[in-house]
Coordinates of C-alpha atoms in Angstrom, one line a residue:
M1 CA 0.0 0.0 0.0
A2 CA 1.3 3.4 -0.9
H3 CA 2.5 5.7 1.9
P4 CA 0.2 8.7 2.3
S5 CA 3.1 11.1 2.1
I6 CA 3.9 10.3 -1.5
P7 CA 1.7 12.3 -3.8
D8 CA 0.4 10.8 -7.0
R9 CA 1.8 12.1 -10.3
S10 CA -1.4 11.9 -12.3
T11 CA -4.0 14.7 -12.5
P12 CA -4.7 16.5 -9.2
D13 CA -8.2 14.9 -8.9
Q14 CA -6.9 11.4 -9.7
G15 CA -4.0 11.8 -7.3
A16 CA -6.2 13.0 -4.5
A17 CA -8.6 10.1 -5.0
R18 CA -5.8 7.6 -5.0
L19 CA -4.1 9.1 -2.0
A20 CA -7.3 9.0 -0.1
A21 CA -7.9 5.4 -1.0
A22 CA -4.3 4.5 0.0
T23 CA -4.6 6.1 3.4
P24 CA -5.1 3.6 6.3
V25 CA -8.6 3.7 7.6
D26 CA -7.3 4.1 11.2
R27 CA -5.3 7.2 10.4
D28 CA -6.3 10.3 12.3
R29 CA -6.4 12.9 9.5
Y30 CA -7.5 15.6 11.9
A31 CA -4.2 15.3 13.7
D32 CA -2.3 15.8 10.4
L33 CA -4.5 18.8 9.7
L34 CA -3.7 20.3 13.1
R35 CA 0.0 19.8 12.6
L36 CA 0.0 21.5 9.2
F37 CA -2.3 24.3 10.4
S38 CA -0.1 25.0 13.4
I39 CA 3.2 25.3 11.4
G40 CA 1.4 27.3 8.8
I41 CA 0.2 29.9 11.3
V42 CA 3.7 30.0 12.9
V43 CA 5.2 30.7 9.4
L44 CA 2.6 33.4 8.6
G45 CA 3.2 35.0 12.0
H46 CA 6.9 35.1 11.6
W47 CA 6.5 36.7 8.2
V48 CA 4.3 39.4 9.6
V49 CA 6.7 40.0 12.5
A50 CA 9.6 40.3 10.1
L51 CA 7.6 42.9 8.2
L52 CA 6.9 44.8 11.4
T53 CA 10.6 44.6 12.4
V54 CA 12.1 45.8 9.1
N55 CA 9.5 48.5 8.2
G56 CA 8.5 49.7 11.6
A57 CA 5.6 48.6 13.9
G58 CA 4.8 52.0 15.4
E59 CA 2.4 51.6 18.3
V60 CA 0.5 48.8 16.6
S61 CA 2.4 45.9 18.2
T62 CA 2.0 47.4 21.7
S63 CA -1.7 48.0 21.4
T64 CA -3.9 45.8 23.6
P65 CA -6.1 44.3 20.8
V66 CA -3.0 43.2 18.9
M67 CA -1.4 41.8 22.0
L68 CA -4.6 39.9 22.8
S69 CA -4.7 38.5 19.3
T70 CA -1.6 36.5 20.2
W71 CA -3.8 34.4 22.4
V72 CA -5.3 33.0 19.2
W73 CA -2.3 32.8 16.8
Q74 CA 0.2 31.4 19.3
V75 CA -0.6 27.9 18.1
M76 CA 2.7 26.0 18.8
A77 CA 0.7 24.1 21.5
L78 CA -1.1 22.3 18.7
F79 CA 2.1 20.9 17.3
F80 CA 3.3 19.6 20.7
F81 CA -0.2 18.2 21.3
V82 CA -0.2 16.3 18.0
G83 CA 3.4 15.3 18.7
G84 CA 2.3 13.6 21.9
F85 CA -0.4 11.8 19.9
A86 CA 2.1 10.6 17.3
H87 CA 4.6 9.5 20.0
A88 CA 1.8 7.6 21.8
R89 CA 0.9 5.8 18.6
A90 CA 4.5 4.8 18.0
L91 CA 5.2 3.7 21.6
R92 CA 2.0 1.7 21.7
R93 CA 3.7 -0.8 19.3
G94 CA 6.3 -1.5 21.9
P95 CA 9.7 -0.3 20.4
T96 CA 12.8 -0.1 22.5
T97 CA 13.7 3.4 23.6
G98 CA 16.6 3.4 21.1
R99 CA 14.5 2.4 18.2
F100 CA 11.8 4.9 19.1
V101 CA 14.4 7.7 19.2
R102 CA 16.0 6.6 15.9
G103 CA 12.6 6.6 14.2
R104 CA 11.8 10.1 15.4
L105 CA 15.1 11.6 14.5
A106 CA 15.6 10.0 11.1
R107 CA 13.7 12.8 9.2
L108 CA 13.6 15.5 11.9
L109 CA 17.3 16.3 12.1
P110 CA 18.6 16.3 8.5
P111 CA 16.6 19.4 7.2
V112 CA 17.6 21.3 10.3
V113 CA 21.3 20.5 10.2
V114 CA 21.5 21.4 6.5
M115 CA 19.9 24.8 7.1
V116 CA 22.1 25.5 10.1
A117 CA 25.3 24.5 8.1
I118 CA 24.4 26.6 5.1
W119 CA 23.6 29.7 7.2
A120 CA 26.6 29.3 9.4
V121 CA 28.9 29.4 6.3
L122 CA 27.0 32.4 4.9
A123 CA 27.2 34.2 8.2
A124 CA 30.9 33.6 8.6
A125 CA 31.5 34.9 5.1
V126 CA 29.4 38.0 5.5
D127 CA 31.1 38.8 8.8
S128 CA 34.6 38.1 7.6
V129 CA 34.4 40.4 4.6
G130 CA 32.8 43.2 6.6
F131 CA 29.4 43.3 5.0
T132 CA 27.8 44.0 8.4
R133 CA 28.9 47.7 8.2
G134 CA 26.5 50.5 7.3
D135 CA 22.7 50.6 7.1
V136 CA 22.4 47.5 4.9
G137 CA 25.0 45.8 7.1
R138 CA 23.0 46.4 10.2
D139 CA 20.0 44.8 8.5
L140 CA 22.2 41.8 7.7
A141 CA 23.4 41.5 11.3
V142 CA 19.8 41.6 12.5
G143 CA 18.8 38.9 10.0
M144 CA 21.7 36.6 11.0
H145 CA 20.7 37.0 14.6
R146 CA 17.0 36.2 14.0
I147 CA 17.4 33.5 11.5
T148 CA 18.0 30.9 14.2
A149 CA 15.4 32.2 16.7
P150 CA 12.8 29.6 15.8
L151 CA 15.3 26.8 16.6
W152 CA 14.3 27.0 20.3
F153 CA 11.3 24.8 19.3
L154 CA 13.5 22.1 17.9
G155 CA 15.8 22.0 20.9
V156 CA 12.9 21.6 23.2
Y157 CA 11.2 19.1 21.0
L158 CA 14.3 16.9 20.9
A159 CA 14.4 16.8 24.7
I160 CA 10.7 15.8 24.7
V161 CA 11.4 13.0 22.2
L162 CA 13.9 11.6 24.7
A163 CA 11.5 12.0 27.6
A164 CA 8.5 10.5 25.7
P165 CA 9.0 6.8 26.7
V166 CA 9.3 7.7 30.4
M167 CA 6.3 10.0 30.1
M168 CA 4.3 7.3 28.4
R169 CA 5.0 4.9 31.3
L170 CA 3.9 7.6 33.8
H171 CA 0.8 8.0 31.7
G172 CA 0.0 4.3 31.8
R173 CA 0.5 4.1 35.5
F174 CA -1.1 7.3 36.8
G175 CA -3.3 8.4 34.0
L176 CA -3.5 11.7 32.0
W177 CA -4.9 14.1 34.5
R178 CA -2.6 13.3 37.5
V179 CA 0.6 13.6 35.4
V180 CA -0.6 16.9 33.8
A181 CA -1.5 18.2 37.3
W182 CA 2.0 17.4 38.5
L183 CA 3.6 19.1 35.5
T184 CA 1.4 22.1 36.0
A185 CA 2.2 22.3 39.7
A186 CA 5.9 22.1 38.9
S187 CA 5.7 24.9 36.3
A188 CA 3.9 27.0 38.9
V189 CA 6.8 26.6 41.3
V190 CA 9.2 27.6 38.6
D191 CA 7.1 30.7 37.9
A192 CA 7.1 31.6 41.6
L193 CA 10.9 31.4 41.6
S194 CA 11.4 33.1 38.3
L195 CA 8.8 35.8 38.4
G196 CA 8.3 36.2 42.1
A197 CA 11.7 35.5 43.7
G198 CA 13.6 37.3 40.9
L199 CA 15.5 34.3 39.6
P200 CA 14.8 34.7 35.8
L201 CA 17.2 31.9 34.6
I202 CA 15.1 29.3 36.5
G203 CA 12.2 30.2 34.2
Y204 CA 13.8 28.3 31.3
V205 CA 13.0 25.1 33.1
N206 CA 9.4 25.8 32.1
M207 CA 10.5 25.5 28.4
L208 CA 10.4 21.8 29.2
L209 CA 7.7 21.5 31.9
V210 CA 5.0 23.5 30.0
W211 CA 5.5 21.8 26.7
L212 CA 5.7 18.4 28.4
A213 CA 2.3 19.1 29.9
V214 CA 0.9 20.0 26.4
H215 CA 2.6 16.9 24.9
Q216 CA 1.1 14.7 27.6
M217 CA -2.4 15.9 26.5
G218 CA -1.6 14.2 23.2
F219 CA -1.3 10.9 25.0
G220 CA -4.8 11.4 26.3
Y221 CA -6.0 12.1 22.8
A222 CA -4.3 9.0 21.5
D223 CA -5.8 6.6 24.1
G224 CA -9.3 8.1 23.9
T225 CA -9.3 9.7 27.4
L226 CA -10.2 13.1 25.9
A227 CA -12.6 11.6 23.4
R228 CA -14.5 9.7 26.2
G229 CA -15.1 13.0 27.9
G230 CA -16.8 14.3 24.8
R231 CA -17.8 17.9 24.4
P232 CA -18.1 18.6 28.2
V233 CA -14.4 17.9 28.7
A234 CA -13.4 19.8 25.6
G235 CA -15.6 22.7 26.6
A236 CA -14.2 22.6 30.2
L237 CA -10.6 22.7 28.8
A238 CA -11.4 25.6 26.6
A239 CA -13.3 27.6 29.2
G240 CA -11.0 26.7 32.1
G241 CA -7.8 27.4 30.1
L242 CA -9.1 30.8 29.0
A243 CA -10.3 31.7 32.5
A244 CA -6.9 30.7 34.0
A245 CA -5.0 32.7 31.4
V246 CA -7.2 35.8 32.1
A247 CA -6.8 35.4 35.8
L248 CA -3.0 35.1 35.6
V249 CA -2.5 38.0 33.1
F250 CA -5.1 40.4 34.4
G251 CA -5.4 39.3 38.0
T252 CA -1.7 39.5 38.8
S253 CA 1.2 41.8 37.8
S254 CA 3.5 38.9 37.0
Y255 CA 2.5 37.9 33.6
P256 CA 2.6 39.9 30.4
V257 CA -0.3 40.0 27.9
L258 CA 1.7 38.7 25.0
M259 CA 1.7 35.0 24.3
V260 CA 4.5 35.4 21.7
G261 CA 7.1 38.1 21.2
L262 CA 6.3 41.2 19.1
P263 CA 8.6 44.2 18.2
G264 CA 8.5 46.9 20.8
N265 CA 7.7 44.5 23.6
G266 CA 10.4 43.4 26.0
V267 CA 8.7 40.3 27.4
S268 CA 6.2 37.6 26.5
N269 CA 4.8 34.4 28.0
A270 CA 6.7 32.3 25.4
S271 CA 10.3 33.0 26.2
P272 CA 10.6 31.5 28.7
A273 CA 7.3 29.7 28.8
T274 CA 5.0 30.4 31.8
C275 CA 1.8 29.0 33.4
A276 CA -0.1 31.7 31.4
L277 CA 1.1 30.1 28.2
L278 CA 0.2 26.6 29.6
A279 CA -3.3 27.9 30.3
Q280 CA -3.6 29.4 26.8
S281 CA -2.4 26.1 25.4
M282 CA -5.2 24.2 27.2
F283 CA -7.7 26.7 25.8
L284 CA -6.4 25.9 22.3
I285 CA -6.6 22.2 22.8
G286 CA -10.1 22.5 24.1
V287 CA -11.1 24.5 21.0
A288 CA -9.4 22.0 18.8
L289 CA -11.4 19.1 20.4
L290 CA -14.6 21.0 20.0
L291 CA -13.9 21.6 16.3
R292 CA -12.8 18.0 15.7
P293 CA -16.1 16.8 14.0
L294 CA -15.8 19.7 11.5
G295 CA -12.1 19.1 11.0
V296 CA -12.5 15.3 10.4
A297 CA -15.1 16.0 7.7
F298 CA -12.9 18.7 6.1
A299 CA -9.8 16.5 6.1
A300 CA -11.7 13.6 4.6
R301 CA -12.1 15.4 1.3
P302 CA -9.7 13.9 -1.2
T303 CA -8.3 17.3 -2.4
V304 CA -7.9 18.6 1.1
W305 CA -6.2 15.4 2.2
L306 CA -3.8 15.7 -0.7
V307 CA -2.8 19.2 0.4
V308 CA -2.5 18.1 4.1
A309 CA -0.4 15.0 3.3
T310 CA 1.8 16.7 0.9
G311 CA 2.4 19.6 3.3
N312 CA 3.2 17.3 6.1
S313 CA 5.7 15.5 4.0
V314 CA 7.8 18.7 3.8
I315 CA 6.8 20.3 7.0
M316 CA 10.3 20.5 8.5
T317 CA 11.6 21.9 5.3
I318 CA 9.0 24.6 5.4
F319 CA 9.8 25.4 9.0
C320 CA 13.6 25.5 8.5
W321 CA 13.5 27.8 5.4
H322 CA 10.5 30.1 5.9
L323 CA 12.6 32.9 7.4
T324 CA 15.1 32.6 4.6
A325 CA 12.2 33.1 2.2
C326 CA 11.2 36.5 3.7
Y327 CA 14.9 37.5 3.8
L328 CA 15.1 36.9 0.1
V329 CA 12.0 39.0 -0.5
Q330 CA 13.3 41.8 1.6
G331 CA 16.7 41.6 -0.2
V332 CA 14.9 42.1 -3.5
L333 CA 13.1 45.1 -2.1
L334 CA 16.4 46.6 -0.8
L335 CA 18.1 46.1 -4.2
S336 CA 15.2 47.7 -6.0
G337 CA 15.0 50.6 -3.6
T338 CA 11.5 49.8 -2.5
T339 CA 10.4 50.6 1.0
L340 CA 7.1 49.2 2.3
P341 CA 4.9 51.4 4.6
G342 CA 5.0 51.2 8.3
A343 CA 2.4 49.3 10.3
D344 CA 0.9 52.5 11.7
T345 CA -0.3 53.5 8.2
P346 CA -3.4 52.3 6.4
A347 CA -1.2 51.5 3.4
W348 CA 0.4 48.7 5.4
L349 CA -2.7 46.6 5.2
L350 CA -2.7 47.0 1.4
A351 CA 1.0 45.9 1.2
L352 CA 0.6 42.9 3.5
P353 CA -1.1 40.5 1.0
G354 CA 1.7 41.1 -1.5
W355 CA 4.4 40.6 1.1
L356 CA 2.8 37.3 2.2
A357 CA 2.3 36.1 -1.4
A358 CA 6.0 36.9 -2.3
C359 CA 7.2 35.1 0.8
T360 CA 5.0 32.1 0.0
A361 CA 6.5 31.9 -3.5
A362 CA 10.0 32.2 -2.2
C363 CA 9.4 29.5 0.4
A364 CA 7.9 27.2 -2.2
G365 CA 11.0 27.5 -4.3
L366 CA 13.2 26.8 -1.3
V367 CA 11.1 23.7 -0.4
V368 CA 11.6 22.4 -3.9
V369 CA 15.4 22.7 -3.5
F370 CA 15.7 21.4 0.0
R371 CA 12.9 18.9 0.4
R372 CA 15.2 16.0 -0.5
F373 CA 16.8 16.2 2.9
E374 CA 13.5 15.5 4.6
R375 CA 13.4 12.2 2.8
V376 CA 16.7 10.9 4.1
R377 CA 16.3 7.4 5.6
R378 CA 19.8 7.2 7.2
P379 CA 19.9 5.7 10.7
V380 CA 21.2 7.2 13.9
A381 CA 23.3 5.6 16.6
A382 CA 22.1 2.2 17.7
G383 CA 23.0 2.5 21.4
T384 CA 20.3 4.1 23.5
G385 CA 22.8 5.7 25.9
R386 CA 25.0 7.1 23.2
A387 CA 22.0 8.4 21.3
T388 CA 20.6 10.1 24.4
V389 CA 23.8 12.0 25.1
A390 CA 24.1 12.9 21.4
V391 CA 20.6 14.1 21.1
L392 CA 20.9 16.2 24.2
A393 CA 24.0 17.8 22.7
V394 CA 22.1 18.7 19.5
A395 CA 19.1 19.9 21.5
A396 CA 21.4 22.2 23.7
G397 CA 23.2 23.4 20.6
L398 CA 20.0 24.3 18.8
F399 CA 18.5 26.0 21.8
G400 CA 21.7 27.9 22.4
L401 CA 21.9 29.0 18.7
S402 CA 18.3 30.3 19.0
E403 CA 19.6 32.6 21.7
T404 CA 22.9 33.7 20.2
G405 CA 22.2 33.9 16.5
L406 CA 24.9 33.7 13.8
E407 CA 26.1 37.2 13.5
G408 CA 29.3 36.6 15.6
L409 CA 31.1 34.1 13.4
S410 CA 33.7 36.4 11.8
L411 CA 36.8 34.5 10.8
S412 CA 38.9 37.7 10.2
S413 CA 39.7 38.2 13.9
W414 CA 39.2 36.7 17.3
D415 CA 37.5 39.8 18.5
G416 CA 34.6 39.3 16.1
L417 CA 34.0 35.7 17.1
D418 CA 31.1 34.9 19.4
L419 CA 32.3 31.8 21.4
R420 CA 28.7 31.1 22.5
A421 CA 27.6 30.6 18.8
V422 CA 30.8 28.5 18.2
L423 CA 30.0 26.3 21.2
A424 CA 26.4 25.8 20.0
L425 CA 27.5 24.9 16.5
G426 CA 30.1 22.5 18.0
L427 CA 27.5 20.8 20.1
I428 CA 25.3 20.3 17.1
G429 CA 28.2 19.0 15.0
L430 CA 29.5 16.6 17.7
G431 CA 26.0 15.3 18.4
M432 CA 25.3 14.7 14.7
L433 CA 28.7 13.0 14.3
A434 CA 27.8 10.6 17.1
L435 CA 24.3 10.0 15.6
S436 CA 25.2 9.4 12.0
G437 CA 26.3 6.3 10.2
L438 CA 25.5 3.6 12.7
G439 CA 22.8 1.0 12.9
R440 CA 20.3 0.1 10.2
P441 CA 18.0 2.2 7.9
V442 CA 14.8 3.4 9.6
A443 CA 11.6 2.5 7.9
A444 CA 9.0 5.2 7.2
D445 CA 6.5 5.9 10.0
R446 CA 3.0 5.0 8.9
D447 CA 1.6 7.3 11.5
R448 CA 3.1 10.4 9.9
P449 CA 2.9 11.8 6.4
G450 CA 6.1 13.7 7.0
V451 CA 8.4 14.5 9.8
A452 CA 8.4 11.9 12.6
A453 CA 7.0 14.0 15.5

C-alpha cells in the first residue's frame, strides 16, 4: 500500500482520490490537519513579525487588541499536542527506547542540520568580509541573529522526544490528569521562583515542563481519554484554560499579555514559557477538540487530504527555510530601492497580502530545492545511551543557537568571534557525528505523512 506522504503524479483529482484510498482507515487525518495548520500559522506569524521589524511597527504591536490577538495565533501548542499523539501511537507498538528515538530523528534532524550549516557558512563569510557595516550591514546583522530564533522549538522538541518513553510509562501508571497536574504544579513553582523571587534563569526550566504538559495531553488524545469526555471535557478545557489565562495575566502583575514576542515589547509568556502560556495552550486544545467533527469531515475530502499529506511530507523543510524566504524577498526590495509602509499607516494593510504572497512563492522555491533532505532514511546511533547523550548535545546546541544567532562568526579576527555561537555549533556537530552512520536504515513511519514527531 502506498505511503500517504507520496503524492500521485497523475492529475490532481486522480492523485487526490488515489491518495485518499491508500490512506489507512485508522489514520487520524485531523491530527495531520492540526499539525500543518499550526506550522502554517507559525510561518505566517513570523513573516508578519519580520515585516513589522524591518519596516516599523509604530504603536501597533504594543496595542492591547494586537497583544490579545496573540492568544489565538500562538498555536505551537497544537504541534506539541499532535506530537504527543504521534509518539503515543509509535510507543504503543512497543519499540525499544533506542528504536523509538531513531525513528523520530531519522527525518527530523537532516533538514535542520542542512539549514544551520548553510547559514553558518553564509554568516561567517558575511562577517569576515565586513558586509555588516553601514545601514544594509545592520539589517544583515539583525537577520543573522534572528534566522536561528525559531530553533528553540526544535531544541525543546528533541528533549521531549527523549522523555516521551518515560512520560508514556507515567501516563499508563497514573493516568492523564494526574501527570498533567504534577507538571502544572511544577511549572507554577518555577514561575514563583522566576517571576516572584527574581531568579529569571530558572524560568527556562518551564520550556520543558510547560511543553511536556501539552505533549502529555496528546497521550490522552491517542488513548481516547479526551474523546470519552466528549464535548463537556473539551468545553471545560477551553473555558478553564481561557479563564486561567485571564486570571494570571489580568489578575496579577507577574504575567505579560503577549503569548508570543512582538517588536517593541520586551517580554512575553513564550520566552521563557509560563503558566499563562500553559493555560492558553489548554484553551487551544479544548477549542481543537470542540472543532474535531468539522475538522475530520474537512480532512476527509480527497483534495484537502492531498494538500495536508503533501504539506506534512515537507513540514520540517517549510519550518527551516521560511525565514530565509522572507529575507530573500526583503533583499529584492532593498536592491530595488522599494520601501514598504510602516504598520501604523493604512497602506500597510494593502501591502501585507503582496508581502505574504511573495514570501510564499520564495518559500515554495526553497522547499523544492531542499525537500530531498527530509526524505533521508539514514539511521542514527544504535546504542540508547549514546543516542541520548548525542541528542541532548544537539538539543542544547539548537536552543543555544536560537539565543545567540549567527552574526558573531567572523573569521577575520578573534575579536569578532562569538564563542557562544561557536560552542552551540560545536555541540550540534558533535551530536550529529555521534548519531550518524551507525545502525540500520529506519523505515517510514506509517503514523506520519512527514516528519516523525
